[in-house]
Amino acid sequence: MDKFLIHGPTRLEGSVSNVTAKNAVLPILAACLLTEEPCVIRDVPQLEDVSTMARLLRSMGVKTELRRRTMKITAGEKVERTATYDIVRKMRASYYVLGPLLGRFGDARVSLPGGCAIGPRPVDLHLKGIAALGAEVKLEHGYIHAKGRPLRGGTMVLEGTSGPSVGATANTMMAAALARGETVIEAAACEPEVIDLANFLIAMGAKIEGHGTPVIRIKGVKRLHGADYRPIPDRVEAGTLAVAAAITHGNLEINGCEPEHLTAVIDRLRQAGATVETGKRRLVVNAERRPGPVNVATAPYPGFPTDLQAQFTALLATGLGTSVVTENVFESRFLHVLELNRMGAKIDINGRMAVIQGVERLSGAQVMASDLRASAALVLAAIAARGDTEIQRIYHLDRGYESLEKKLGDVGAKIERVSY
Ligand code: EPZ
């Protein structure tokens, strides 16, 4: 296992570049199951979750070839229709194979994912989506077994108690691409990664309209073909880097990003007193003093992303006055708070709210990462804190950030990766 040793405080200054979005690449790789022709995905980020998805596809008999950052995926005639517990328990996004397997073969067995550090994460909306296409869904021995051939277009509302679901929208869209007739997904997720998946499916020959709005219409086609595609930039990585600039009172240019996907985050950074300039595929964040108090409430896109809540909580922990962060998407996504408090932050949790009393400086401490974005928050806190921080269990970070220590190190952070 690896851990980070971080020496702070540091001020970040310089240019960094944004990678391709993990959360766009994962469903796109799964969507390659929808055709027997090869698909080429470009600028694939080097991340543990991407390797896990490739491993899952290979375990199903799919051919994957990675050269530099280009992945070629061929899901020929012989494809196993099962995603086993061993892989699904490591990565919930394995669930993305459900829709394509069902769409193409009329048969999918996917293990139920089990527990998750950020709270209960049911799959009822995924099942509601495919059931509306006529699939028969059974739970057997810990596996969801879905069958239905042919699938028929249907109308469904994919909204749960916390709003629309990215994963359920994606799975239903993939299954419906090859169903007979028209599917209408109401209360669909509008996240950029859902739009990107729709664009990839369209590049494969699918007929989809309304992606990026709450009503997506899909006219099923008989077959899909291979496509060559470059997914969108990672808005969560870009947002994390922007917060890194703000928390260190630094100045960072983030190249290759899509500022349009970050409007809520840019707005809160400005409210906190940072200067944010936006350009074509570029953001410049400059912060000269402690952030002012800001209230943040996470919400489905275009609201403030839950995937940047932990990082923003770390920023506001070093701010002036009292800020309130409300987590509306995943109810238990506050494990980072206990660790931030060990670094001197003053944060009280009250249900879905974190009440943050800003302190002038955090102090280095030994802390433990609990999930991907919580790990990023601890890294940001540590580069701004006085003294040495040791972050254990950074395998969580490696799932979704490509060499974050190098990226931040190139602009002034002092981070060492140590194997133990
Ligand atoms: C995606 O997860 C992302 N994962 C998450 O990123 C992200 O936090 C989340 O969307 C919200 O933006 C990937 O893209 C791989 P949801 P997903 O279904 O699809 C409830 C990260 O750090 N719900 O939109 O699993 C659910 O419990 C990860 O990169 C149901 O009730 O999220 C939550 O409250 C973590 N029933 C809400 O909907 C369902 O069947 C939104 O979840 C499905 C979800």
Short mmCIF file of C-alpha atoms and ligand atoms in Angstrom, two decimals:
data_model
loop_
_atom_site.label_atom_id
_atom_site.label_comp_id
_atom_site.label_asym_id
_atom_site.label_seq_id
_atom_site.Cartn_x
_atom_site.Cartn_y
_atom_site.Cartn_z
CA MET A 1 0.00 0.00 0.00
CA ASP A 2 1.06 3.59 -0.55
CA LYS A 3 0.74 6.65 1.62
CA PHE A 4 1.48 10.34 1.10
CA LEU A 5 3.86 12.39 3.20
CA ILE A 6 3.04 16.04 2.66
CA HIS A 7 4.96 19.01 3.96
CA GLY A 8 3.13 22.31 4.23
CA PRO A 9 2.27 25.05 3.93
CA THR A 10 2.99 25.65 0.26
CA ARG A 11 1.67 28.13 -2.29
CA LEU A 12 0.82 26.73 -5.72
CA GLU A 13 1.79 28.68 -8.79
CA GLY A 14 2.00 27.72 -12.47
CA SER A 15 0.14 25.75 -15.13
CA VAL A 16 -1.44 22.31 -14.93
CA SER A 17 -3.40 20.32 -17.44
CA ASN A 18 -6.72 18.58 -17.00
CA VAL A 19 -7.19 14.91 -17.92
CA THR A 20 -10.19 13.22 -19.54
CA ALA A 21 -13.14 12.56 -17.23
CA LYS A 22 -13.14 9.25 -15.38
CA ASN A 23 -16.91 9.44 -15.03
CA ALA A 24 -17.32 9.91 -18.78
CA VAL A 25 -14.80 7.23 -19.77
CA LEU A 26 -16.26 4.46 -17.56
CA PRO A 27 -19.76 4.33 -19.11
CA ILE A 28 -18.27 4.87 -22.58
CA LEU A 29 -16.02 1.81 -22.15
CA ALA A 30 -19.07 -0.21 -21.07
CA ALA A 31 -21.05 1.09 -24.07
CA CYS A 32 -18.48 -0.57 -26.37
CA LEU A 33 -20.28 -3.83 -25.46
CA LEU A 34 -23.14 -2.67 -27.69
CA THR A 35 -21.32 -3.53 -30.92
CA GLU A 36 -19.17 -6.37 -32.25
CA GLU A 37 -17.08 -3.79 -34.14
CA PRO A 38 -13.94 -2.25 -32.56
CA CYS A 39 -14.30 1.10 -30.78
CA VAL A 40 -11.39 3.46 -30.18
CA ILE A 41 -11.42 5.70 -27.09
CA ARG A 42 -8.77 8.42 -26.97
CA ASP A 43 -7.02 10.20 -24.11
CA VAL A 44 -8.02 7.54 -21.61
CA PRO A 45 -6.75 8.60 -18.16
CA GLN A 46 -4.37 6.25 -16.31
CA LEU A 47 -6.55 5.46 -13.33
CA GLU A 48 -7.28 2.43 -11.20
CA ASP A 49 -11.01 2.59 -12.02
CA VAL A 50 -10.29 2.60 -15.76
CA SER A 51 -8.04 -0.46 -15.33
CA THR A 52 -10.80 -2.13 -13.32
CA MET A 53 -13.35 -1.48 -16.07
CA ALA A 54 -10.93 -2.89 -18.68
CA ARG A 55 -10.36 -5.94 -16.45
CA LEU A 56 -14.11 -6.44 -16.11
CA LEU A 57 -14.55 -6.28 -19.89
CA ARG A 58 -11.71 -8.77 -20.41
CA SER A 59 -13.24 -11.11 -17.81
CA MET A 60 -16.30 -11.11 -20.10
CA GLY A 61 -14.24 -12.10 -23.15
CA VAL A 62 -13.89 -8.59 -24.59
CA LYS A 63 -10.57 -7.65 -26.20
CA THR A 64 -8.99 -4.46 -24.86
CA GLU A 65 -5.75 -2.98 -26.16
CA LEU A 66 -4.15 0.10 -24.61
CA ARG A 67 -1.45 1.98 -26.55
CA ARG A 68 -0.32 5.14 -24.83
CA ARG A 69 -3.69 6.64 -23.95
CA THR A 70 -5.75 5.11 -26.72
CA MET A 71 -7.88 2.11 -25.86
CA LYS A 72 -9.31 -0.18 -28.53
CA ILE A 73 -12.21 -2.33 -27.39
CA THR A 74 -13.68 -5.19 -29.35
CA ALA A 75 -16.67 -7.03 -27.93
CA GLY A 76 -16.95 -9.76 -30.61
CA GLU A 77 -19.64 -12.41 -30.87
CA LYS A 78 -18.66 -14.33 -27.73
CA VAL A 79 -19.30 -12.20 -24.65
CA GLU A 80 -19.89 -13.51 -21.12
CA ARG A 81 -22.96 -11.77 -19.75
CA THR A 82 -21.86 -11.77 -16.10
CA ALA A 83 -20.16 -9.09 -14.00
CA THR A 84 -18.86 -10.94 -10.95
CA TYR A 85 -18.99 -9.83 -7.32
CA ASP A 86 -15.18 -9.72 -7.14
CA ILE A 87 -15.04 -6.83 -9.59
CA VAL A 88 -18.35 -5.08 -8.84
CA ARG A 89 -17.56 -4.83 -5.11
CA LYS A 90 -14.36 -2.96 -5.97
CA MET A 91 -16.03 -0.51 -8.32
CA ARG A 92 -19.73 0.30 -8.42
CA ALA A 93 -19.39 1.70 -11.93
CA SER A 94 -19.11 -1.96 -13.06
CA TYR A 95 -22.89 -1.63 -13.03
CA TYR A 96 -22.62 0.18 -16.34
CA VAL A 97 -22.38 -3.18 -18.16
CA LEU A 98 -26.01 -3.98 -17.23
CA GLY A 99 -27.65 -1.75 -19.88
CA PRO A 100 -25.40 -2.66 -22.83
CA LEU A 101 -25.46 -6.43 -22.12
CA LEU A 102 -29.22 -6.39 -21.90
CA GLY A 103 -29.58 -4.18 -24.97
CA ARG A 104 -27.37 -6.32 -27.19
CA PHE A 105 -27.89 -9.86 -25.84
CA GLY A 106 -31.17 -9.62 -23.92
CA ASP A 107 -29.41 -11.13 -20.92
CA ALA A 108 -27.26 -9.68 -18.10
CA ARG A 109 -26.14 -10.95 -14.68
CA VAL A 110 -24.56 -8.27 -12.53
CA SER A 111 -23.61 -8.69 -8.89
CA LEU A 112 -25.27 -6.29 -6.45
CA PRO A 113 -22.58 -3.87 -5.36
CA GLY A 114 -22.97 -3.96 -1.56
CA GLY A 115 -21.87 -1.25 0.90
CA CYS A 116 -20.31 2.09 0.08
CA ALA A 117 -18.38 4.63 2.20
CA ILE A 118 -20.44 7.60 1.00
CA GLY A 119 -23.80 6.20 2.09
CA PRO A 120 -26.52 3.88 0.82
CA ARG A 121 -26.37 3.67 -2.96
CA PRO A 122 -29.39 1.71 -4.16
CA VAL A 123 -29.85 0.52 -7.76
CA ASP A 124 -33.65 0.64 -7.82
CA LEU A 125 -33.73 3.32 -10.52
CA HIS A 126 -31.44 1.28 -12.80
CA LEU A 127 -33.88 -1.60 -12.44
CA LYS A 128 -36.90 0.66 -12.93
CA GLY A 129 -35.38 1.90 -16.20
CA ILE A 130 -34.74 -1.54 -17.69
CA ALA A 131 -38.06 -2.93 -16.40
CA ALA A 132 -39.84 -0.16 -18.31
CA LEU A 133 -38.15 -1.55 -21.45
CA GLY A 134 -39.80 -4.90 -20.77
CA ALA A 135 -36.89 -6.67 -19.05
CA GLU A 136 -37.71 -9.27 -16.46
CA VAL A 137 -35.54 -8.61 -13.41
CA LYS A 138 -34.77 -11.14 -10.67
CA LEU A 139 -32.46 -11.10 -7.67
CA GLU A 140 -30.64 -14.45 -7.42
CA HIS A 141 -27.75 -15.30 -5.07
CA GLY A 142 -26.62 -11.66 -4.76
CA TYR A 143 -26.88 -11.09 -8.50
CA ILE A 144 -29.37 -9.08 -10.52
CA HIS A 145 -30.41 -11.21 -13.47
CA ALA A 146 -32.17 -9.22 -16.19
CA LYS A 147 -33.62 -10.82 -19.32
CA GLY A 148 -35.63 -9.47 -22.20
CA ARG A 149 -35.48 -10.01 -25.92
CA PRO A 150 -36.45 -7.95 -27.70
CA LEU A 151 -36.54 -4.93 -25.40
CA ARG A 152 -39.32 -2.50 -26.28
CA GLY A 153 -39.19 1.26 -25.89
CA GLY A 154 -41.00 2.62 -22.84
CA THR A 155 -41.55 5.79 -20.82
CA MET A 156 -40.23 6.10 -17.29
CA VAL A 157 -39.41 8.70 -14.63
CA LEU A 158 -35.92 8.08 -13.24
CA GLU A 159 -36.05 10.30 -10.19
CA GLY A 160 -35.26 9.15 -6.67
CA THR A 161 -35.48 10.95 -3.34
CA SER A 162 -32.16 12.72 -4.05
CA GLY A 163 -33.05 13.70 -7.62
CA PRO A 164 -32.18 12.11 -10.96
CA SER A 165 -29.60 9.33 -11.24
CA VAL A 166 -26.57 9.58 -13.52
CA GLY A 167 -26.00 5.82 -13.54
CA ALA A 168 -29.64 4.85 -14.09
CA THR A 169 -30.01 7.38 -16.93
CA ALA A 170 -26.85 6.02 -18.56
CA ASN A 171 -27.82 2.35 -18.19
CA THR A 172 -31.32 2.92 -19.54
CA MET A 173 -30.04 4.98 -22.46
CA MET A 174 -27.59 2.19 -23.41
CA ALA A 175 -30.24 -0.54 -23.20
CA ALA A 176 -32.80 1.56 -25.09
CA ALA A 177 -30.37 2.32 -27.94
CA LEU A 178 -31.06 -1.20 -29.33
CA ALA A 179 -34.70 -1.58 -28.15
CA ARG A 180 -37.65 -1.67 -30.55
CA GLY A 181 -39.45 1.66 -30.73
CA GLU A 182 -39.11 4.88 -28.78
CA THR A 183 -37.99 5.32 -25.16
CA VAL A 184 -38.62 8.48 -23.18
CA ILE A 185 -36.59 9.00 -20.00
CA GLU A 186 -38.17 11.68 -17.82
CA ALA A 187 -36.33 13.34 -14.92
CA ALA A 188 -33.14 12.24 -16.68
CA ALA A 189 -29.77 13.31 -15.26
CA CYS A 190 -28.32 16.32 -17.11
CA GLU A 191 -24.66 15.83 -16.12
CA PRO A 192 -22.04 16.51 -18.84
CA GLU A 193 -20.96 12.85 -18.55
CA VAL A 194 -24.49 11.74 -19.55
CA ILE A 195 -24.36 14.09 -22.55
CA ASP A 196 -20.96 12.68 -23.47
CA LEU A 197 -22.23 9.10 -23.32
CA ALA A 198 -25.19 10.09 -25.53
CA ASN A 199 -22.77 11.67 -28.01
CA PHE A 200 -20.68 8.50 -28.05
CA LEU A 201 -23.79 6.37 -28.64
CA ILE A 202 -24.81 8.73 -31.46
CA ALA A 203 -21.32 8.29 -32.94
CA MET A 204 -22.08 4.52 -32.86
CA GLY A 205 -25.29 5.07 -34.79
CA ALA A 206 -27.84 5.55 -31.97
CA LYS A 207 -30.74 7.96 -32.32
CA ILE A 208 -30.91 10.11 -29.21
CA GLU A 209 -32.35 13.57 -28.59
CA GLY A 210 -32.72 15.77 -25.54
CA HIS A 211 -29.54 14.66 -23.73
CA GLY A 212 -28.53 17.45 -21.35
CA THR A 213 -32.22 18.15 -20.61
CA PRO A 214 -34.53 16.26 -18.19
CA VAL A 215 -36.31 14.50 -21.08
CA ILE A 216 -34.22 12.18 -23.26
CA ARG A 217 -35.79 10.46 -26.27
CA ILE A 218 -34.17 7.41 -27.80
CA LYS A 219 -35.37 5.75 -31.01
CA GLY A 220 -34.07 2.21 -30.98
CA VAL A 221 -31.98 1.04 -33.94
CA LYS A 222 -31.24 -2.53 -35.12
CA ARG A 223 -27.49 -2.37 -34.66
CA LEU A 224 -24.71 -0.05 -33.59
CA HIS A 225 -21.27 0.19 -35.16
CA GLY A 226 -17.77 1.01 -33.92
CA ALA A 227 -16.74 4.62 -33.23
CA ASP A 228 -13.63 6.66 -32.56
CA TYR A 229 -14.18 9.05 -29.66
CA ARG A 230 -12.42 11.46 -27.30
CA PRO A 231 -14.40 11.97 -24.03
CA ILE A 232 -14.78 15.32 -22.22
CA PRO A 233 -12.32 16.76 -19.69
CA ASP A 234 -12.64 15.85 -16.02
CA ARG A 235 -14.59 18.65 -14.33
CA VAL A 236 -13.98 17.15 -10.88
CA GLU A 237 -10.21 17.10 -11.36
CA ALA A 238 -10.32 20.67 -12.71
CA GLY A 239 -12.45 21.76 -9.73
CA THR A 240 -10.05 20.05 -7.32
CA LEU A 241 -7.12 21.91 -8.89
CA ALA A 242 -9.05 25.20 -8.69
CA VAL A 243 -9.68 24.63 -4.98
CA ALA A 244 -5.98 23.74 -4.56
CA ALA A 245 -5.10 27.19 -5.91
CA ALA A 246 -7.58 28.87 -3.57
CA ILE A 247 -6.62 26.96 -0.41
CA THR A 248 -2.90 27.75 -0.90
CA HIS A 249 -3.61 31.41 -1.79
CA GLY A 250 -1.92 30.58 -5.07
CA ASN A 251 -2.31 31.18 -8.76
CA LEU A 252 -3.00 28.28 -11.12
CA GLU A 253 -3.78 28.09 -14.79
CA ILE A 254 -5.76 24.94 -15.58
CA ASN A 255 -5.51 24.02 -19.25
CA GLY A 256 -7.66 21.61 -21.23
CA CYS A 257 -10.70 21.99 -18.98
CA GLU A 258 -14.28 22.97 -19.81
CA PRO A 259 -15.22 26.02 -17.67
CA GLU A 260 -18.85 25.70 -18.80
CA HIS A 261 -19.10 22.49 -16.80
CA LEU A 262 -17.94 24.26 -13.64
CA THR A 263 -20.19 27.31 -13.41
CA ALA A 264 -21.52 26.55 -9.89
CA VAL A 265 -17.99 25.91 -8.63
CA ILE A 266 -16.57 29.05 -10.24
CA ASP A 267 -19.43 31.04 -8.71
CA ARG A 268 -18.69 29.79 -5.16
CA LEU A 269 -14.93 30.36 -5.61
CA ARG A 270 -15.65 33.94 -6.59
CA GLN A 271 -18.03 34.31 -3.64
CA ALA A 272 -15.16 33.11 -1.46
CA GLY A 273 -13.01 35.95 -2.80
CA ALA A 274 -10.89 34.19 -5.45
CA THR A 275 -10.43 35.71 -8.89
CA VAL A 276 -11.41 33.25 -11.59
CA GLU A 277 -10.80 33.99 -15.26
CA THR A 278 -12.31 31.69 -17.82
CA GLY A 279 -11.22 31.18 -21.43
CA LYS A 280 -11.51 28.56 -24.12
CA ARG A 281 -10.64 25.26 -22.41
CA ARG A 282 -8.84 27.24 -19.70
CA LEU A 283 -9.36 28.54 -16.17
CA VAL A 284 -7.09 30.77 -14.11
CA VAL A 285 -7.67 30.85 -10.36
CA ASN A 286 -5.93 33.40 -8.17
CA ALA A 287 -6.50 33.78 -4.45
CA GLU A 288 -4.60 36.16 -2.25
CA ARG A 289 -6.26 35.80 1.10
CA ARG A 290 -8.37 33.52 3.28
CA PRO A 291 -11.72 32.68 1.68
CA GLY A 292 -14.78 34.50 2.95
CA PRO A 293 -17.68 32.49 4.38
CA VAL A 294 -19.78 30.76 1.70
CA ASN A 295 -22.77 28.45 1.93
CA VAL A 296 -22.72 25.52 -0.44
CA ALA A 297 -25.46 22.95 -1.08
CA THR A 298 -24.76 20.05 -3.41
CA ALA A 299 -27.31 19.28 -6.13
CA PRO A 300 -27.55 17.42 -9.42
CA TYR A 301 -26.00 19.24 -12.39
CA PRO A 302 -25.95 22.20 -13.00
CA GLY A 303 -25.92 22.57 -9.20
CA PHE A 304 -22.79 22.34 -7.06
CA PRO A 305 -21.33 18.81 -7.57
CA THR A 306 -21.24 16.41 -4.65
CA ASP A 307 -17.88 15.24 -6.03
CA LEU A 308 -16.36 18.61 -5.05
CA GLN A 309 -18.07 18.94 -1.66
CA ALA A 310 -15.20 17.45 0.36
CA GLN A 311 -12.58 19.64 -1.34
CA PHE A 312 -14.68 22.78 -0.80
CA THR A 313 -15.24 21.82 2.85
CA ALA A 314 -11.43 21.74 3.28
CA LEU A 315 -11.18 25.19 1.67
CA LEU A 316 -13.88 26.72 3.86
CA ALA A 317 -12.27 25.14 6.95
CA THR A 318 -9.41 27.62 6.37
CA GLY A 319 -11.77 30.54 5.72
CA LEU A 320 -13.12 33.50 7.61
CA GLY A 321 -16.33 33.21 9.62
CA THR A 322 -18.92 30.45 9.49
CA SER A 323 -19.82 28.52 6.34
CA VAL A 324 -22.47 25.86 5.94
CA VAL A 325 -22.09 22.96 3.51
CA THR A 326 -25.18 20.86 2.84
CA GLU A 327 -24.83 17.46 1.17
CA ASN A 328 -28.04 16.68 -0.66
CA VAL A 329 -26.92 13.87 -2.98
CA PHE A 330 -25.16 11.25 -0.79
CA GLU A 331 -26.30 11.37 2.82
CA SER A 332 -23.15 10.10 4.56
CA ARG A 333 -20.54 11.85 2.48
CA PHE A 334 -18.85 13.55 5.44
CA LEU A 335 -16.18 11.05 6.53
CA HIS A 336 -13.47 13.56 5.57
CA VAL A 337 -14.76 15.96 8.24
CA LEU A 338 -13.52 13.86 11.15
CA GLU A 339 -10.07 13.73 9.57
CA LEU A 340 -10.08 17.48 8.81
CA ASN A 341 -10.94 18.09 12.47
CA ARG A 342 -7.86 16.06 13.42
CA MET A 343 -5.92 18.66 11.42
CA GLY A 344 -7.39 21.48 13.51
CA ALA A 345 -10.53 22.26 11.50
CA LYS A 346 -13.65 23.22 13.45
CA ILE A 347 -16.53 21.49 11.72
CA ASP A 348 -19.73 20.17 13.30
CA ILE A 349 -21.94 17.73 11.45
CA ASN A 350 -25.65 18.06 11.89
CA GLY A 351 -27.46 15.55 9.67
CA ARG A 352 -26.78 16.55 6.08
CA MET A 353 -25.12 19.82 7.13
CA ALA A 354 -21.53 20.62 8.02
CA VAL A 355 -21.18 23.85 9.98
CA ILE A 356 -17.68 25.15 9.48
CA GLN A 357 -15.99 27.69 11.74
CA GLY A 358 -12.97 28.77 9.70
CA VAL A 359 -9.52 28.64 11.34
CA GLU A 360 -6.44 30.56 10.23
CA ARG A 361 -4.22 27.51 9.68
CA LEU A 362 -4.74 23.78 9.72
CA SER A 363 -1.92 21.71 11.20
CA GLY A 364 -0.32 18.59 9.77
CA ALA A 365 -1.46 15.26 11.26
CA GLN A 366 -1.72 11.54 10.49
CA VAL A 367 -5.00 10.99 8.68
CA MET A 368 -6.81 8.28 6.80
CA ALA A 369 -8.49 8.55 3.40
CA SER A 370 -12.00 7.06 3.31
CA ASP A 371 -13.09 7.53 -0.31
CA LEU A 372 -11.90 9.12 -3.51
CA ARG A 373 -12.99 12.73 -3.05
CA ALA A 374 -12.37 12.65 0.72
CA SER A 375 -8.76 11.72 -0.11
CA ALA A 376 -8.46 14.72 -2.41
CA ALA A 377 -9.81 16.99 0.33
CA LEU A 378 -7.14 15.72 2.73
CA VAL A 379 -4.40 16.35 0.17
CA LEU A 380 -5.63 19.93 -0.30
CA ALA A 381 -5.85 20.48 3.45
CA ALA A 382 -2.34 19.08 3.89
CA ILE A 383 -0.63 21.26 1.28
CA ALA A 384 -2.09 24.32 3.04
CA ALA A 385 -1.49 23.10 6.61
CA ARG A 386 1.52 23.90 8.76
CA GLY A 387 3.79 20.90 9.31
CA ASP A 388 3.80 17.30 8.12
CA THR A 389 0.75 15.27 7.16
CA GLU A 390 0.68 11.55 6.51
CA ILE A 391 -2.30 10.32 4.49
CA GLN A 392 -2.88 6.58 4.57
CA ARG A 393 -4.98 4.50 2.17
CA ILE A 394 -4.36 6.70 -0.85
CA TYR A 395 -5.44 3.83 -3.11
CA HIS A 396 -8.80 5.60 -2.94
CA LEU A 397 -7.17 8.63 -4.59
CA ASP A 398 -5.52 6.54 -7.30
CA ARG A 399 -8.94 5.32 -8.40
CA GLY A 400 -9.83 8.73 -9.78
CA TYR A 401 -6.85 11.11 -9.90
CA GLU A 402 -3.93 10.55 -12.24
CA SER A 403 -0.65 11.23 -10.36
CA LEU A 404 -2.14 14.05 -8.31
CA GLU A 405 1.06 14.25 -6.28
CA LYS A 406 3.07 14.93 -9.44
CA LYS A 407 0.60 17.44 -10.82
CA LEU A 408 0.54 19.42 -7.57
CA GLY A 409 4.28 18.86 -7.05
CA ASP A 410 5.06 20.49 -10.41
CA VAL A 411 3.43 23.72 -9.19
CA GLY A 412 4.95 23.85 -5.72
CA ALA A 413 3.40 21.21 -3.42
CA LYS A 414 5.73 18.94 -1.43
CA ILE A 415 4.22 15.49 -1.64
CA GLU A 416 6.08 12.20 -1.38
CA ARG A 417 4.53 8.82 -2.15
CA VAL A 418 5.83 6.08 0.12
CA SER A 419 5.06 2.36 -0.10
CA TYR A 420 4.54 0.56 3.20
C1 EPZ B 1 -22.21 9.07 -10.39
O1 EPZ B 1 -22.56 8.04 -9.46
C2 EPZ B 1 -20.72 9.29 -10.23
N1 EPZ B 1 -20.02 8.04 -10.52
C3 EPZ B 1 -20.40 9.74 -8.81
O2 EPZ B 1 -19.03 10.02 -8.74
C4 EPZ B 1 -21.18 11.02 -8.52
O3 EPZ B 1 -20.96 11.39 -7.18
C5 EPZ B 1 -22.68 10.79 -8.75
O4 EPZ B 1 -22.89 10.30 -10.10
C6 EPZ B 1 -23.51 12.06 -8.58
O5 EPZ B 1 -23.05 13.05 -9.44
C7 EPZ B 1 -19.72 7.73 -11.78
O6 EPZ B 1 -20.02 8.45 -12.70
C8 EPZ B 1 -18.96 6.48 -12.00
P1 EPZ B 1 -26.41 8.68 -9.02
P2 EPZ B 1 -23.97 7.34 -9.55
O7 EPZ B 1 -27.07 7.43 -9.47
O8 EPZ B 1 -24.38 7.22 -10.96
C9 EPZ B 1 -29.62 7.85 -5.64
C10 EPZ B 1 -16.86 9.97 -7.80
O9 EPZ B 1 -16.37 10.38 -6.72
N2 EPZ B 1 -29.97 6.64 -6.41
O10 EPZ B 1 -26.57 9.92 -9.84
O11 EPZ B 1 -23.88 6.11 -8.72
C11 EPZ B 1 -28.22 7.76 -5.06
O12 EPZ B 1 -28.22 7.00 -3.86
C12 EPZ B 1 -18.20 9.25 -7.83
O13 EPZ B 1 -16.29 10.08 -8.89
C13 EPZ B 1 -31.11 5.95 -6.06
O14 EPZ B 1 -31.82 6.31 -5.12
O15 EPZ B 1 -24.86 8.41 -8.78
C14 EPZ B 1 -27.88 9.21 -4.87
O16 EPZ B 1 -28.49 9.69 -3.71
C15 EPZ B 1 -18.76 8.94 -6.49
N3 EPZ B 1 -31.43 4.82 -6.77
C16 EPZ B 1 -28.55 9.87 -6.08
O17 EPZ B 1 -29.54 8.94 -6.52
C17 EPZ B 1 -30.67 4.40 -7.83
O18 EPZ B 1 -31.02 3.38 -8.43
C18 EPZ B 1 -27.63 10.18 -7.23
O19 EPZ B 1 -26.86 9.00 -7.55
C19 EPZ B 1 -29.52 5.12 -8.18
C20 EPZ B 1 -29.19 6.25 -7.45
#
